[in-house]
Amino acid sequence: MNRRAKSLVLCVIGCLLSACAGTLPEPRLTAYVPPSAIQPGLLSTRSTPLDVALVIMNDAAGKDSAPPLSDEELRPVPELFRTRLEHELPVKVLKEALVRAMPDRAGAISWKQIAEEQGVETILIAILSHVEKRSQDSLLLDGSHEGGGAMGTVLGTVTSDFALVELALLDTKANRVLVRAEGRGWATLEEIDSGLASNVYPAIRKAGRTQRYFPPREDPAKRATLRWVAEEDALSQAVAHLREGWGR
């Protein structure tokens, strides 16, 4: 395949991935919070940070959802979320909790009870979802996406991870969502299928960027790293959107 054709194919693939990123994962907030409560309420302006409990849920019941994150994959998530939220929003996270999402029993969740147990009236709900897509592709041996290819190509596998972070500030006393937002991110893991030695594969690439990460070839955690990269971008976008809604 010549350079021009390769660039066109990559452009088409990028467009398809972007389209998928815009629709999957599907929003899941209504699976855990009654629709009647998801009507923007009054968010008063405060001179001091709002005390909240941060409840993080990993949902794996949506359309084409990836398997749930393991305990090891979830371990660093609370600190990442708390740090980003407190830095960007007028909130003080008093408590953090990881909740295993069980949509079949979602109606049994008592957010008011959770708030009372955490000693707050307001809960910042964070729902994290992932969708993964895998495909075969010809990868340039030099790892480039910007032309080149003088070294030839090799058959490989591309795993794309699409992440969705939904944030909702819930006033449990009024049973009303005060502000909500969502953010999406995606990243790809490129691996060559043969036993060929390479110093550019496997590679994790952020969406729309030339920046790459190079996990060890036999690293069992490289799929977890892929998810981490995608969800970091999704969280950044969700926090930015929540900040915009906060000021309205």
C-alpha atoms as one frame of an Amber mdcrd trajectory, in Angstrom:
protein
   0.000   0.000   0.000   1.493   3.374  -0.983   1.887   6.255   1.426  -1.114
   8.218   0.175  -3.439   5.222   0.324  -2.205   4.336   3.808  -2.865   7.867
   5.043  -6.389   7.745   3.568  -7.129   4.422   5.274  -5.883   5.744   8.608
  -8.026   8.853   8.177 -11.119   6.719   7.524 -10.338   4.524  10.550  -9.920
   7.630  12.689 -13.292   8.972  11.564 -14.988   5.661  12.332 -13.397   5.504
  15.770 -14.450   9.077  16.484 -18.030   8.234  15.493 -17.996   5.201  17.781
 -16.518   7.279  20.597 -19.453   9.651  20.268 -22.077   6.941  20.872 -20.422
   4.255  23.002 -20.352   3.633  25.877 -23.973   4.609  26.327 -24.884   6.858
  29.292 -25.874   4.859  32.370 -26.863   7.449  34.973 -30.587   6.741  34.622
 -29.938   3.125  35.580 -29.005   4.283  39.086 -30.759   7.618  39.632 -34.521
   7.973  38.995 -35.281  10.101  35.918 -37.523  12.281  38.091 -34.433  13.327
  40.061 -32.385  14.151  36.966 -33.890  17.583  36.499 -31.408  20.382  37.208
 -32.100  21.873  40.615 -30.814  25.034  42.280 -27.065  25.105  42.783 -26.361
  28.014  45.083 -23.170  30.041  44.843 -20.866  29.306  47.747 -17.786  31.067
  49.041 -16.519  27.819  50.563 -16.132  24.356  49.015 -19.165  22.093  49.120
 -18.672  19.007  51.285 -19.453  15.865  49.293 -19.042  12.129  49.380 -17.594
  10.743  46.155 -19.221   7.497  45.026 -17.527   5.833  42.055 -19.273   3.096
  40.092 -17.863   0.978  37.281 -20.768   0.030  35.031 -20.366  -2.985  32.739
 -23.992  -3.546  31.734 -24.292  -1.110  28.850 -24.312  -1.965  25.150 -21.075
  -3.708  24.056 -19.598  -3.000  27.478 -16.105  -4.219  28.320 -15.747  -6.543
  31.341 -15.727  -4.829  34.755 -12.473  -3.354  35.950 -10.576  -5.612  38.314
  -9.872  -4.620  41.907  -6.305  -3.844  40.848  -7.492  -1.615  37.995  -9.922
   0.200  40.286  -7.439   0.783  43.103  -5.944   4.079  41.781  -9.258   5.459
  40.502 -10.543   7.154  43.714  -7.378   9.202  44.189  -7.346  10.240  40.521
 -10.979  11.350  40.634 -10.719  13.092  44.022  -7.573  15.006  43.062  -8.998
  16.188  39.742 -12.390  17.144  41.200 -11.020  19.082  44.167  -8.524  20.891
  41.937 -11.094  21.961  39.328 -14.354  22.328  41.293 -15.444  24.053  44.537
 -15.846  20.752  46.388 -14.221  19.052  49.341 -14.364  15.258  49.146 -14.839
  14.043  52.714 -15.258  10.376  51.875 -14.672   8.166  48.853 -16.439   4.910
  48.089 -16.142   2.366  45.301 -19.457   0.661  44.579 -19.813  -2.388  42.370
 -22.502  -1.427  39.884 -25.396  -3.913  39.762 -28.069  -2.528  37.398 -30.428
  -5.413  38.132 -30.591  -4.102  41.695 -30.126  -0.417  40.916 -33.552   0.449
  42.297 -32.413  -0.805  45.686 -29.716   1.867  45.976 -30.614   4.374  48.694
 -28.545   7.456  47.991 -29.977   9.140  51.079 -28.789   6.261  53.241 -25.342
   6.389  51.652 -25.192  10.132  52.340 -26.185   9.629  55.980 -23.537   6.930
  56.388 -20.929   9.283  54.936 -22.084  12.240  57.052 -23.064  14.508  54.141
 -26.171  15.661  52.291 -24.600  15.841  48.845 -23.124  12.990  46.818 -20.952
  13.372  43.757 -21.726  10.283  41.682 -19.111   9.189  39.144 -19.999   6.388
  36.727 -17.171   4.926  34.689 -17.879   2.798  31.599 -15.701   1.211  28.906
 -16.227  -0.343  25.474 -13.423  -2.167  23.667 -13.103  -2.911  19.954 -10.409
  -5.123  18.400  -9.413  -5.377  14.761  -6.614  -6.669  12.534  -4.535  -4.085
  10.698  -1.251  -3.606   8.868   1.027  -1.621  11.154   3.978   0.393   9.922
   7.177  -1.082  11.290   8.472   2.352  12.267   5.298   2.980  14.294   4.430
   6.110  12.328   0.936   7.348  11.569   2.134  10.347   9.630   3.404   8.746
   6.432   6.785   7.071   6.212   6.495   3.318   6.019   9.840   2.881   4.313
  10.543  -0.044   6.625   7.405  -1.860   5.462   4.408  -3.182   7.364   3.557
  -6.076   9.631   0.226  -7.634  10.567  -0.981  -6.536  13.952  -3.936  -6.093
  16.293  -5.407  -2.746  17.269  -7.453  -2.589  20.474  -9.460   0.602  20.894
 -10.822   1.529  24.308 -13.693   4.020  24.539 -14.278   5.459  28.006 -17.220
   7.402  29.396 -17.247   9.257  32.728 -20.586  10.580  33.974 -20.662  12.996
  36.902 -23.779  14.009  38.833 -24.045  16.158  41.952 -26.998  14.766  43.906
 -28.707  16.635  46.729 -30.100  13.689  48.688 -32.228  15.896  50.924 -34.159
  17.286  47.954 -33.625  14.132  45.866 -32.492  16.306  42.970 -29.475  16.345
  40.684 -28.045  19.860  40.907 -25.657  19.596  37.975 -24.450  16.806  35.716
 -21.946  16.285  32.918 -20.194  13.601  30.949 -16.886  13.211  29.186 -15.522
  10.780  26.631 -12.036   9.607  25.791 -10.425   6.885  23.720  -7.032   5.376
  23.135  -5.576   2.535  21.073  -3.203  -0.313  21.822  -1.224  -1.453  18.773
   0.471  -4.862  18.910   2.252  -6.875  16.246   1.058 -10.453  15.848   4.369
 -12.097  15.006   7.261 -12.806  17.325   9.235 -10.082  15.580  11.339  -7.997
  17.942  10.342  -4.336  17.912  11.199  -1.248  19.919   8.023   0.597  18.857
   5.390  -2.075  19.599   3.298  -2.596  21.612   2.310   1.059  21.697  -0.556
   2.918  23.350  -1.643   6.017  21.492  -3.934   8.771  22.745  -6.782   9.834
  20.474  -5.701  12.294  17.815  -2.181  12.602  19.164   1.234  11.404  18.101
   2.263  10.863  21.725   2.723   7.167  22.494   3.457   4.965  25.498   5.520
   1.812  25.204   4.553  -0.870  27.735   6.745  -3.998  27.844   5.714  -6.550
  25.217   4.854  -9.212  27.785   3.333  -6.804  30.292  -0.015  -8.306  31.390
  -1.134  -4.860  32.561  -0.931  -3.127  29.175  -4.684  -3.486  28.620  -5.229
  -1.884  32.035  -2.902   0.946  31.004  -4.958   1.404  27.832  -8.106   1.811
  29.899  -6.347   4.200  32.273  -5.233   6.473  29.418  -8.742   6.586  27.918
 -10.503   7.218  31.232  -8.106  10.021  32.178  -9.156  11.910  29.047 -12.825
  11.149  29.732 -12.512  12.424  33.300 -10.801  15.637  32.196 -13.607  16.342
  29.726 -16.349  15.503  32.243 -14.851  17.788  34.904 -14.520  20.639  32.386
 -18.173  20.262  31.371 -19.306  20.057  35.003 -17.376  23.233  35.784 -19.190
  25.005  32.934 -22.585  23.855  34.215 -21.632  24.809  37.775 -21.315  28.452
  36.887 -24.675  28.811  35.179
